[in-house]
Tab-separated table of C-alpha atoms in Angstrom:
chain	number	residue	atom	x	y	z
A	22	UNK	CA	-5.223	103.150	3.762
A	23	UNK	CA	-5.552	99.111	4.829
A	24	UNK	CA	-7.124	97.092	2.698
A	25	UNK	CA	-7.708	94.487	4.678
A	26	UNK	CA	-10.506	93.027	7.223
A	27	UNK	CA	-12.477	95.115	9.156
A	28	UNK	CA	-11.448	94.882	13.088
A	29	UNK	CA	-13.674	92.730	15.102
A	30	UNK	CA	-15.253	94.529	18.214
A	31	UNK	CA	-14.003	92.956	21.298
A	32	UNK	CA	-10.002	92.605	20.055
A	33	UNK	CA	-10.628	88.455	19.681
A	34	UNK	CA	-10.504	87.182	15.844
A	35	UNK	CA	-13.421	84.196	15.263
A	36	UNK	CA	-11.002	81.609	15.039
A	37	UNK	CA	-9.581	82.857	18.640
A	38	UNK	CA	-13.455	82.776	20.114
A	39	UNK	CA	-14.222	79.267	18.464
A	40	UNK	CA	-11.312	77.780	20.151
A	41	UNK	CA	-12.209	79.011	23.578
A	42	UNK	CA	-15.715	77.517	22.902
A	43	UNK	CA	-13.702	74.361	22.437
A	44	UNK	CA	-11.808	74.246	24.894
A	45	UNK	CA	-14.784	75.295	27.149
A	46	UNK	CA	-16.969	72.102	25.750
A	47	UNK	CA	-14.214	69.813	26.570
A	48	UNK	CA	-13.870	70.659	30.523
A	49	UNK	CA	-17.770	69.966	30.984
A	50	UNK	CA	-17.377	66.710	28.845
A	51	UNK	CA	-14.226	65.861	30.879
A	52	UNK	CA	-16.497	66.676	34.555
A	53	UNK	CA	-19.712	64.752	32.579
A	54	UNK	CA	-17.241	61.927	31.652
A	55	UNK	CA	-18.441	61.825	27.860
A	56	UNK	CA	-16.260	62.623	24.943
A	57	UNK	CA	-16.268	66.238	23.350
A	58	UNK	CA	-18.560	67.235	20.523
A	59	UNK	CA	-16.423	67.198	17.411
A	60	UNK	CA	-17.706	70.083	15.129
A	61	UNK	CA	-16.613	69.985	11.553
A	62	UNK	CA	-15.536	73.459	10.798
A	63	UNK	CA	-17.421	75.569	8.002
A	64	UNK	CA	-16.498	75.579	4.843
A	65	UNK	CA	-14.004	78.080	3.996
A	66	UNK	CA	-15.081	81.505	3.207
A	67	UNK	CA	-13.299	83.625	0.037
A	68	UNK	CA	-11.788	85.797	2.601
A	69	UNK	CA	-10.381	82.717	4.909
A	70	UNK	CA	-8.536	81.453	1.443
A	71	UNK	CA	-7.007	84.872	0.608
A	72	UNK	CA	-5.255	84.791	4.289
A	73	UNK	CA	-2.523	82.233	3.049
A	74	UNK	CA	0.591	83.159	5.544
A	75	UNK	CA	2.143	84.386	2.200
A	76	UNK	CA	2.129	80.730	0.661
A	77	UNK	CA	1.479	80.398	-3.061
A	78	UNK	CA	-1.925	80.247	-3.051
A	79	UNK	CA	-4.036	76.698	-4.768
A	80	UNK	CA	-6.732	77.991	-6.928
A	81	UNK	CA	-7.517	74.369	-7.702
A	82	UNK	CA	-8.031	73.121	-3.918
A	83	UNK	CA	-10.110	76.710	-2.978
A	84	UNK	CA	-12.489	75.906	-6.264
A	85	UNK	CA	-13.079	72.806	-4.791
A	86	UNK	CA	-13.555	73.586	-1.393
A	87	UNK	CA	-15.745	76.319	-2.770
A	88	UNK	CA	-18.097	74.021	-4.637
A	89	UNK	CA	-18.182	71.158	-2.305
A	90	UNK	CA	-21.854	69.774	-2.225
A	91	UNK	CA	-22.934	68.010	0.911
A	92	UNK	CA	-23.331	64.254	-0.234
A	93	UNK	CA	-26.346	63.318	-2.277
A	94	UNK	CA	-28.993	60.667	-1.055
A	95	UNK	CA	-28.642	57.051	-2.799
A	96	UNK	CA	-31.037	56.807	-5.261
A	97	UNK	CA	-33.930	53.819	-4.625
A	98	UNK	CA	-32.939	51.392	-8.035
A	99	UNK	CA	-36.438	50.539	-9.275
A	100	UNK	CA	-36.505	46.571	-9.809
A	101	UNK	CA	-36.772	45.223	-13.148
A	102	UNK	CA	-39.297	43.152	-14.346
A	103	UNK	CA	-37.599	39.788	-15.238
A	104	UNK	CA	-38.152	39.008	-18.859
A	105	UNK	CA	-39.158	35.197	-18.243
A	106	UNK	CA	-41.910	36.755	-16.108
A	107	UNK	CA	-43.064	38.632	-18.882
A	108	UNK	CA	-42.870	35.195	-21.725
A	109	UNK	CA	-44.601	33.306	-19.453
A	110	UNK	CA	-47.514	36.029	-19.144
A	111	UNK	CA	-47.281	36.333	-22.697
A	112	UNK	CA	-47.865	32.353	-23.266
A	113	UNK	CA	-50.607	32.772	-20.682
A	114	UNK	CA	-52.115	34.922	-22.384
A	115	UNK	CA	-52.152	33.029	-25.978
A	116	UNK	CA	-53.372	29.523	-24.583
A	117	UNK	CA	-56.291	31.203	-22.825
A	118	UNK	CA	-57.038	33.517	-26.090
A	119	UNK	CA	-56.907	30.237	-27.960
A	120	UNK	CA	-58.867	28.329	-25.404
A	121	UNK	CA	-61.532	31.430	-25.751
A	122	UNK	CA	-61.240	30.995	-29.530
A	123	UNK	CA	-61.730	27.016	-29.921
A	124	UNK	CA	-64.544	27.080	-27.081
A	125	UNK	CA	-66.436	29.912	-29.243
A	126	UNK	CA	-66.030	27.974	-32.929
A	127	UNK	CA	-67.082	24.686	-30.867
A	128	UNK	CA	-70.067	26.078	-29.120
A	129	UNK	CA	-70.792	29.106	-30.985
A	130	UNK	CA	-72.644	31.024	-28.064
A	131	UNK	CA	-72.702	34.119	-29.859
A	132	UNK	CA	-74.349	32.602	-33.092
A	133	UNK	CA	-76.688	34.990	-34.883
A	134	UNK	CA	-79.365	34.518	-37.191
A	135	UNK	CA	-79.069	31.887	-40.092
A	136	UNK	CA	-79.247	32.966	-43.999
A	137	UNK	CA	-81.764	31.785	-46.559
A	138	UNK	CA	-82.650	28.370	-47.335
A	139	UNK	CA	-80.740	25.595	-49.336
A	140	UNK	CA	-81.778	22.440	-49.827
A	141	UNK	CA	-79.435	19.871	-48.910
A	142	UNK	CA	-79.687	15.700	-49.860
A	143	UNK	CA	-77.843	13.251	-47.706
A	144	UNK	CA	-77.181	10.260	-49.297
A	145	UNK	CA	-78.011	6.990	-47.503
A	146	UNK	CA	-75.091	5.091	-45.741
A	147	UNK	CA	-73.426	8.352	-45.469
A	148	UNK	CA	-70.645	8.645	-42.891
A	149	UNK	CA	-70.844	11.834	-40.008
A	150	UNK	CA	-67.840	13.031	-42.454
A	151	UNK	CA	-68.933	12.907	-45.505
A	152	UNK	CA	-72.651	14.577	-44.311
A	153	UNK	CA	-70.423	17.163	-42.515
A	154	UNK	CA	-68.509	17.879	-45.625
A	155	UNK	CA	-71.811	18.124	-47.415
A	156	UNK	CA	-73.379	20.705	-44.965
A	157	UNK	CA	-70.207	22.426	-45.522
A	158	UNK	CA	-70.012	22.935	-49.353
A	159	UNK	CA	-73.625	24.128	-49.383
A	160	UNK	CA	-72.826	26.796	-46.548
A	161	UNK	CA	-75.485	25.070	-44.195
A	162	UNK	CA	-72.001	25.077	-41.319
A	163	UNK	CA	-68.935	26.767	-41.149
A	164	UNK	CA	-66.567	23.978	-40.271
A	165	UNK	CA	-67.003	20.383	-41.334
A	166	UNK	CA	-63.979	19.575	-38.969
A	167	UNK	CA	-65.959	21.548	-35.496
A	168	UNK	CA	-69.033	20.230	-37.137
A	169	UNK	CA	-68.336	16.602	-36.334
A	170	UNK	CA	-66.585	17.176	-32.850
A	171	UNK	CA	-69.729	18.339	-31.828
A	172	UNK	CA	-71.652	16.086	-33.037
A	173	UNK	CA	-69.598	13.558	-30.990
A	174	UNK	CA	-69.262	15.663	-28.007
A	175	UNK	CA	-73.048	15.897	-27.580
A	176	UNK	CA	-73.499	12.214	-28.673
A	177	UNK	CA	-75.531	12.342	-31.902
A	178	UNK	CA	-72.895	11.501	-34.469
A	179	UNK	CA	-75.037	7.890	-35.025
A	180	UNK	CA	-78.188	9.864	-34.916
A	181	UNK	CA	-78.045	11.646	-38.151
A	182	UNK	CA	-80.595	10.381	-40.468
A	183	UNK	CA	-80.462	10.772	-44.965
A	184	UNK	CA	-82.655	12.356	-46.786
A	185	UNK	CA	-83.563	15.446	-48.320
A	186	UNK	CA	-83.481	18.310	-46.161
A	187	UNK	CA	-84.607	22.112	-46.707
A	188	UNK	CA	-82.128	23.975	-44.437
A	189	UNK	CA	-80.601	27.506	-44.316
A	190	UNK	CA	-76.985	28.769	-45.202
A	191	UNK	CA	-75.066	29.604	-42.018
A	192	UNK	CA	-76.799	27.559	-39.355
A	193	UNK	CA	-75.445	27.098	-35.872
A	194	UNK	CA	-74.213	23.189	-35.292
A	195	UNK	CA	-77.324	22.584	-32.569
A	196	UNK	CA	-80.248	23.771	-35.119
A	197	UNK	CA	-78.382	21.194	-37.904
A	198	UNK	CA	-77.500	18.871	-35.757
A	199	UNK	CA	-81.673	19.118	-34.769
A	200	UNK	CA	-82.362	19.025	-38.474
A	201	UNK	CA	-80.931	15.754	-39.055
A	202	UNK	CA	-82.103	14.079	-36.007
A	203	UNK	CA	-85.795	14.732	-36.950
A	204	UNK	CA	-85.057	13.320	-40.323
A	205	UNK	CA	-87.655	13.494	-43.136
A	206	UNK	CA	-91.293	12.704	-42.109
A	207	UNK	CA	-92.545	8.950	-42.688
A	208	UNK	CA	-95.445	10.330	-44.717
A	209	UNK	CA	-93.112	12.084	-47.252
A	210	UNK	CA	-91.978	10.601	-50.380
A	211	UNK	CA	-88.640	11.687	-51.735
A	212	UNK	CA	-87.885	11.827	-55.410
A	213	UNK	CA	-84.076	12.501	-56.052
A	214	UNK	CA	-83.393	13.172	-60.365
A	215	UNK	CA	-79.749	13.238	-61.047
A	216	UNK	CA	-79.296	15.273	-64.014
A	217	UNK	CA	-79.654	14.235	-67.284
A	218	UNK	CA	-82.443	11.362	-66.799
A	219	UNK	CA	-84.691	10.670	-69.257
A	220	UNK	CA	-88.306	10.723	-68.605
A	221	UNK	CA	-87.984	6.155	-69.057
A	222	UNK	CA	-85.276	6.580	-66.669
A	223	UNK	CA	-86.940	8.973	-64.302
A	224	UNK	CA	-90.132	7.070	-64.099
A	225	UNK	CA	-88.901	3.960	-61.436
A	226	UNK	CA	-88.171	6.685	-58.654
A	227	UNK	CA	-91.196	7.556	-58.234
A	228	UNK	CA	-92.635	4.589	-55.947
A	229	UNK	CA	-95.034	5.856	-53.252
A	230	UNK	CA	-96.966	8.409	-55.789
A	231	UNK	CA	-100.296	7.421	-58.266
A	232	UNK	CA	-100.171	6.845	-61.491
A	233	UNK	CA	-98.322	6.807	-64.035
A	234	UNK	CA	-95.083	9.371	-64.819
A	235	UNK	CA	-94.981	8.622	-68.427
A	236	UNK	CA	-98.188	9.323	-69.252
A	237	UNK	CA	-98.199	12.582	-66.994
A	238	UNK	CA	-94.726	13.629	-68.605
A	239	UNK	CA	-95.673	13.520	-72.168
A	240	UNK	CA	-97.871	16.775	-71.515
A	241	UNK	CA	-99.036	19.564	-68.989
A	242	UNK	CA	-101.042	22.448	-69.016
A	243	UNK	CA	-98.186	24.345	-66.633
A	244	UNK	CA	-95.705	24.227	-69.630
A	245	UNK	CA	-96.035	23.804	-73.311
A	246	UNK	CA	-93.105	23.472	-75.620
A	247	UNK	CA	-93.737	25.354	-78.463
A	248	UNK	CA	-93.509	28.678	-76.523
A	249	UNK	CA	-89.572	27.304	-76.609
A	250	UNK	CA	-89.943	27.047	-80.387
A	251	UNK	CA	-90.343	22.979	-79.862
A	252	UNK	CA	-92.232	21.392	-82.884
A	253	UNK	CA	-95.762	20.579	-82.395
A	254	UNK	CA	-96.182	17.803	-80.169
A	255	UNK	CA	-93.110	17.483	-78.487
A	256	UNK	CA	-93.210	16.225	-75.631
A	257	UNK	CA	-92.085	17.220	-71.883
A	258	UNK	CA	-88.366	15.712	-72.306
A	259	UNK	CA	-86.118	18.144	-71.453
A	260	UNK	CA	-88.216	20.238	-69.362
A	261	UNK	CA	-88.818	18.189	-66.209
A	262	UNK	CA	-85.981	19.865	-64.063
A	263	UNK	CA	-83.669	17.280	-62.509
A	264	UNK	CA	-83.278	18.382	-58.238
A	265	UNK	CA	-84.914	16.820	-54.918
A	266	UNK	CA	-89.012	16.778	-54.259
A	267	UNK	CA	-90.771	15.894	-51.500
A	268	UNK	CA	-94.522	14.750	-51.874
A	269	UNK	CA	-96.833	12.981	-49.168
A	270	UNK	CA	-97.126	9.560	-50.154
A	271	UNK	CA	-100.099	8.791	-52.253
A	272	UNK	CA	-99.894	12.282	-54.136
A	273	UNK	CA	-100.241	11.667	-58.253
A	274	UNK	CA	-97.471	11.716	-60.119
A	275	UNK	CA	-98.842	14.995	-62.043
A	276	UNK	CA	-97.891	16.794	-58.818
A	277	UNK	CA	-94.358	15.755	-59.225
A	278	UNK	CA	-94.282	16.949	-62.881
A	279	UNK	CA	-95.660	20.142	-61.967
A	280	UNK	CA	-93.375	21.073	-59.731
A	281	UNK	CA	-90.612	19.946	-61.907
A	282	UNK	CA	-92.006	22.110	-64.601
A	283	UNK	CA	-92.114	25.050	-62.150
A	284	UNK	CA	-88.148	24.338	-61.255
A	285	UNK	CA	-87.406	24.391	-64.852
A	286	UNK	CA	-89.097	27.707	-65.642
A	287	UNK	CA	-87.556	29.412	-62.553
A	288	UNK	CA	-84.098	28.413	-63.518
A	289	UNK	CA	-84.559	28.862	-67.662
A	290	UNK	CA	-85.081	32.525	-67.081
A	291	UNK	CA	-81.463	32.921	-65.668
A	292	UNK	CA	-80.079	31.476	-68.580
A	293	UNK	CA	-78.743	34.532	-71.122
A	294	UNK	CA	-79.832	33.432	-74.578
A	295	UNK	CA	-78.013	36.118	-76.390
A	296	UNK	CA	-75.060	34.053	-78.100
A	297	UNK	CA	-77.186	31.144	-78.578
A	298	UNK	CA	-79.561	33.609	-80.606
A	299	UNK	CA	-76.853	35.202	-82.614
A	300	UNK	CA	-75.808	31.590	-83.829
A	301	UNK	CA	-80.101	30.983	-85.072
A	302	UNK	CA	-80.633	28.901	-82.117
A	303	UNK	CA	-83.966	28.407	-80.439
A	304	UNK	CA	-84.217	28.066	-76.772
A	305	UNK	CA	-85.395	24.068	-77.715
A	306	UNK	CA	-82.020	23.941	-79.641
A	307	UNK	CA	-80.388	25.104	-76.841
A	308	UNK	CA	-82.094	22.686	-74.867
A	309	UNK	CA	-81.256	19.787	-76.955
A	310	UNK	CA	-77.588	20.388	-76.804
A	311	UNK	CA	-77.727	21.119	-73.069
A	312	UNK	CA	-79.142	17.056	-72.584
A	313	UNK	CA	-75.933	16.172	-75.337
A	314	UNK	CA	-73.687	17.886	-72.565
A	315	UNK	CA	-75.156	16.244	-69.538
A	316	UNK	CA	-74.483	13.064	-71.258
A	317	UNK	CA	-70.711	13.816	-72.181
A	318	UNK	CA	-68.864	15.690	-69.274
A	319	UNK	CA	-68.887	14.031	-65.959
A	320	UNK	CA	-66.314	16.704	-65.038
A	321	UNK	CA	-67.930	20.113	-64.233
A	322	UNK	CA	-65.386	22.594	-65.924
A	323	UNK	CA	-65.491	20.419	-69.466
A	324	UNK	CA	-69.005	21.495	-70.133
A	325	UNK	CA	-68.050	24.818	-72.262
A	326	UNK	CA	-65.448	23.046	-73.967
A	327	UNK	CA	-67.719	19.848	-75.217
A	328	UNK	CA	-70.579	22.620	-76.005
A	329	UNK	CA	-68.177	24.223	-77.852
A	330	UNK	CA	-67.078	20.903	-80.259
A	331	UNK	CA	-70.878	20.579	-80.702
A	332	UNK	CA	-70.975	24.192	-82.164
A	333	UNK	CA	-68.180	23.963	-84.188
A	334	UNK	CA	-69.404	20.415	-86.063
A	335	UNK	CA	-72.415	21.883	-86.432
A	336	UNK	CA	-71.074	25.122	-88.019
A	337	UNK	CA	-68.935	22.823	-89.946
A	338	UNK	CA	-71.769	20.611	-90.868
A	339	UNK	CA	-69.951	17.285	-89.081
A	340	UNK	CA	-71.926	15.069	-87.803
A	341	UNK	CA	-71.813	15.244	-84.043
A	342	UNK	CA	-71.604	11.264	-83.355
A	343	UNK	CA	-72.739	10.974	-79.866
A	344	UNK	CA	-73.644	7.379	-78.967
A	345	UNK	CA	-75.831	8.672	-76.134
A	346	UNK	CA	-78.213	9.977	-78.865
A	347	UNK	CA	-78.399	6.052	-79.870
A	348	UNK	CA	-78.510	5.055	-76.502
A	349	UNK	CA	-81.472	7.324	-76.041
A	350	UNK	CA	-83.632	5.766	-78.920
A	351	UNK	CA	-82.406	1.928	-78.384
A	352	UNK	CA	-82.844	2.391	-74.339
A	353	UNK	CA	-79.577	1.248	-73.672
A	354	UNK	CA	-77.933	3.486	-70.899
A	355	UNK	CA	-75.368	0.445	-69.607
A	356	UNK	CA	-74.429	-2.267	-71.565
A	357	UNK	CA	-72.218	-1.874	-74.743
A	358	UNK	CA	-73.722	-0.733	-78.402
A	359	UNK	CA	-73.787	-3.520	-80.835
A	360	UNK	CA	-72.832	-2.704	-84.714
A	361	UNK	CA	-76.547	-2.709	-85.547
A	362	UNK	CA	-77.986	-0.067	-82.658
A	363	UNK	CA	-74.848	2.375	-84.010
A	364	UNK	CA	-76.255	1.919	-87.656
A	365	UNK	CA	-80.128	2.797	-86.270
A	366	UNK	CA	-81.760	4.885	-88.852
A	367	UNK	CA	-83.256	6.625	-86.377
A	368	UNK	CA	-83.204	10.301	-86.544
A	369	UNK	CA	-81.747	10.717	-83.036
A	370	UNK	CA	-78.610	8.812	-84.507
A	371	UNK	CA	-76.294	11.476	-84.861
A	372	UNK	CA	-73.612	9.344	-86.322
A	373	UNK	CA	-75.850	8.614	-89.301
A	374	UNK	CA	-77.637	11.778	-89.433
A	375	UNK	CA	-76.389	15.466	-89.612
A	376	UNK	CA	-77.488	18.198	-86.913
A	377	UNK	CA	-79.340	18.348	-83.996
A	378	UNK	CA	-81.344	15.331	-83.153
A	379	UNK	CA	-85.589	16.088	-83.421
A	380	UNK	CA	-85.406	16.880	-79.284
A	381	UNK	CA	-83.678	16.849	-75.958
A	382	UNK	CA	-82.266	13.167	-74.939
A	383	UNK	CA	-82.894	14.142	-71.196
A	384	UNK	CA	-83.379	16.674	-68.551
A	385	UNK	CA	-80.199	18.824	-68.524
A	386	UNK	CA	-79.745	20.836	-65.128
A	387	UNK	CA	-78.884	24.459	-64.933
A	388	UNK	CA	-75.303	24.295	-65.616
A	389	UNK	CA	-75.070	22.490	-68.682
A	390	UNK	CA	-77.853	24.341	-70.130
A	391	UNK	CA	-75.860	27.871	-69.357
A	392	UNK	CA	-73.408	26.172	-71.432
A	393	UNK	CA	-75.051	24.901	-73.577
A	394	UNK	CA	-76.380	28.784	-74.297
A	395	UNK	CA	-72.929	30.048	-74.062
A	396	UNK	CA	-69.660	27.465	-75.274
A	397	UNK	CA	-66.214	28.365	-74.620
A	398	UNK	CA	-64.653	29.897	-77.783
A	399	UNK	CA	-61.996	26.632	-79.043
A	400	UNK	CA	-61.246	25.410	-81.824
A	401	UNK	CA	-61.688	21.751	-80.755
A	402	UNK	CA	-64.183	19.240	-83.198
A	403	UNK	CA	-63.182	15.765	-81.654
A	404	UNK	CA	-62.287	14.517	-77.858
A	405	UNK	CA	-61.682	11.585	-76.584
A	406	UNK	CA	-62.016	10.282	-72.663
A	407	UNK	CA	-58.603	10.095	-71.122
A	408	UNK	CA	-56.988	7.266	-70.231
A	409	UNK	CA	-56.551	6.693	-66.818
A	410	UNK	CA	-58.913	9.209	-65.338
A	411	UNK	CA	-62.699	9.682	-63.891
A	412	UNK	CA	-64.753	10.952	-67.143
A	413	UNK	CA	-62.185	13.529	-68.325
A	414	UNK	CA	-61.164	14.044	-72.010
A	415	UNK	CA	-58.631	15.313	-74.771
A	416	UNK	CA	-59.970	17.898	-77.206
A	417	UNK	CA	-58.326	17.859	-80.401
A	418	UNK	CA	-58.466	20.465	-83.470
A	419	UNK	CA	-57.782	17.771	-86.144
A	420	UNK	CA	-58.704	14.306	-87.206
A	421	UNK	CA	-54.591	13.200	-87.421
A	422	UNK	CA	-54.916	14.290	-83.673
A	423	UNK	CA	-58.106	12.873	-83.082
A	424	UNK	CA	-56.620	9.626	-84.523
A	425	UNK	CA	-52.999	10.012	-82.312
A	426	UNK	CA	-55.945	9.883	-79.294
A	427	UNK	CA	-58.127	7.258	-80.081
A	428	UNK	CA	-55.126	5.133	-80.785
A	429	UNK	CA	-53.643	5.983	-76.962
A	430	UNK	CA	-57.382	5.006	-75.563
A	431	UNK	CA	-57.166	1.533	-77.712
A	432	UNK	CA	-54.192	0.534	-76.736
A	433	UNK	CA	-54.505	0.834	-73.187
A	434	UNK	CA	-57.528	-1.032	-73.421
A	435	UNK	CA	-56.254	-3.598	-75.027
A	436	UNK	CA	-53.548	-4.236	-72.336
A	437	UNK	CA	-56.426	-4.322	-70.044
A	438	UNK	CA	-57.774	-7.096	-71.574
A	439	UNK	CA	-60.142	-5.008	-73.240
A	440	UNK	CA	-61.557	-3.063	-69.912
A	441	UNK	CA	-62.499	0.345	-69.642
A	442	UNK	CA	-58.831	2.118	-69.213
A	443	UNK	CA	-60.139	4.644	-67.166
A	444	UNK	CA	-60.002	5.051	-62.825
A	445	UNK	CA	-63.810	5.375	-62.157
């Protein structure tokens, strides 16, 4: 039986019928006068590739023409962003983020609420920089640099007036600036103490109030000494708190007192008095050497170490030979000690006499007091200011050492011409 292709009913194969279609299409394009339709023929079927007239047959060519695809669409390419376009939106970005930032530390419109209050003292003849920096170091601003750019922005960088100002920590630069403008009322009298003034010393800054400080210093019903374990009549030296008042102008000079006396018992009870204790210490001893310190260190972090070289002489029973306990008795806080003030028999001379001297030579602030209460732990009993500095010293352990330093100190005095060889 044949295998092969069915018969097609009317005797014509399809590739007889599709050229008489052909031919047909090209007589009525030849009487229409337009060219004939080309048709692309189909694809080859399986069957059309196995009738090869007997020729070796191309697998290779009939896969092909088997799979061939009709031609896929060009894809749309999708631009790229250029990636200078993207920098510069980048740098856009950061100069208006920074303009944003420096517009918001300049202006500060979302400021919130200031902190607690701080009192703050400008100095007189102080520069818009220097008043900046000091509203800066007690928190009052948070720039110094912003600080004065705004003060010349809005014009009031000459406007700023001294004086001694009761402010809050955190303020926005329009309520200080405000502050300072106002200045302190004409009918207010300001008393600035450094610390470490004696009452003698103390007394001429107190112009504009009545009466007399010395007389209203020596005692107080607000304070009395012996509850410190200070000898009976002792007076107020030592206790009359060194900071900034403000009193209306005519006000006695008890008032003043008083509130000093009220400072010092406020800050006193931070002090911790445990050390000082276990070393037989009253809180007047403590006291005492707290107004030794104020008169030694002019720099801040030396006051533990020159506590603890007053400790250890008088654990070692050394006589502590501070001439500020002679200037103290003589009065004589500037010019040099003659031979015959350093041989005073007084017992506040602590180069003649032993210990402690009877009481305080001053009003010691807070800091030198805590040290005083608690020394650093050295073994230093000497020092010596150091040459070519601002109030700084060498501690020594031993008098050879001691001796090495005070002959340094001499000699570059001497090629001074005998001057002070220090940078103050």
């Amino acid at each position: 039986m044949s295998s092969g292709p069915p018969p097609v009913p009317g005797g014509r194969t399809p590739e007889e019928r599709e050229a008489a279609r052909l031919e047909r299409e090209a007589r009525r394009a030849g009487r229409d006068g337009r060219a004939p339709t080309q048709t692309a023929p189909p694809p080859p079927t399986i069957d059309d590739l196995a009738q090869n007239d007997g020729e070796p047959r191309d697998w290779l060519s009939e896969a092909h023409a088997l799979t061939r695809d009709e031609p896929a669409l060009p894809r749309t390419r999708r631009k790229r962003r250029a990636p200078g376009r993207i920098i510069a939106l980048g740098v856009l970005l950061l100069i208006v983020a920074g303009i944003a930032w420096f517009a918001n530390a300049l202006f500060q419109p979302f400021k919130g609420e200031a902190g607690g209050k701080v009192t703050v003292i400008i100095p007189q003849g102080s520069s818009l920089s220097q008043i900046a920096d000091i509203l800066e170091q007690r928190g009052v601003v948070e720039d110094a640099g912003f600080f004065q750019l705004r003060a010349r922005l809005t014009g009031h960088s000459g406007d700023l007036r001294p004086g001694s100002y009761e402010l809050r920590k955190d303020m926005s630069f329009t309520a200080a600036l405000d502050a300072l403008q106002k200045g302190v009322p004409p009918n207010v009298v300001q008393v600035a103490i450094p610390e470490g003034l004696s009452r003698t010393e103390i007394r001429p800054l107190t112009k504009g109030l009545r009466g007399n400080y010395m007389r209203a210093s020596r005692r107080s019903r607000q304070l009395n000494p012996v509850d410190y374990r200070a000898p009976r009549g002792a007076s107020l030296e030592g206790f009359l708190f060194p900071a900034t008042y403000e009193l209306k102008k005519g006000r006695p000079v008890r008032a003043l007192v008083n509130d000093q006396l009220a400072q010092f018992k406020q800050n006193f009870s931070k002090v911790d008095m445990r050390y000082a204790r276990r070393k037989n210490l009253t809180p007047y001893d403590v006291l005492i050497i707290a107004s030794l310190i104020e008169r030694e260190a002019m720099v801040a972090k030396e006051r533990p170490l020159i506590a603890s070289v007053i400790y250890n002489r008088l654990h070692e029973g050394i006589p502590l030979g501070i001439d500020a306990t002679v200037r103290f008795v003589t009065n004589n806080w500037k010019r040099p000690l003659r031979k015959s003030e350093l041989e005073n028999p007084s017992p506040y001379n602590t180069r003649v006499h032993g210990g402690l001297p009877p009481g305080p030579i001053g009003n010691p602030g807070l800091s030198s007091i805590r040290a005083a209460a608690h020394p650093a732990k050295t073994k230093y009993l000497f020092y010596v200011v150091k040459v070519d500095s601002c109030g700084e010293h060498k501690f020594a352990k031993t008098d050879a050492e001691f001796q090495a330093y005070v002959n340094e100190y001499n000699r570059a005095r001497d090629a001074r011409g005998g001057k002070s060889p220090t940078k103050c």
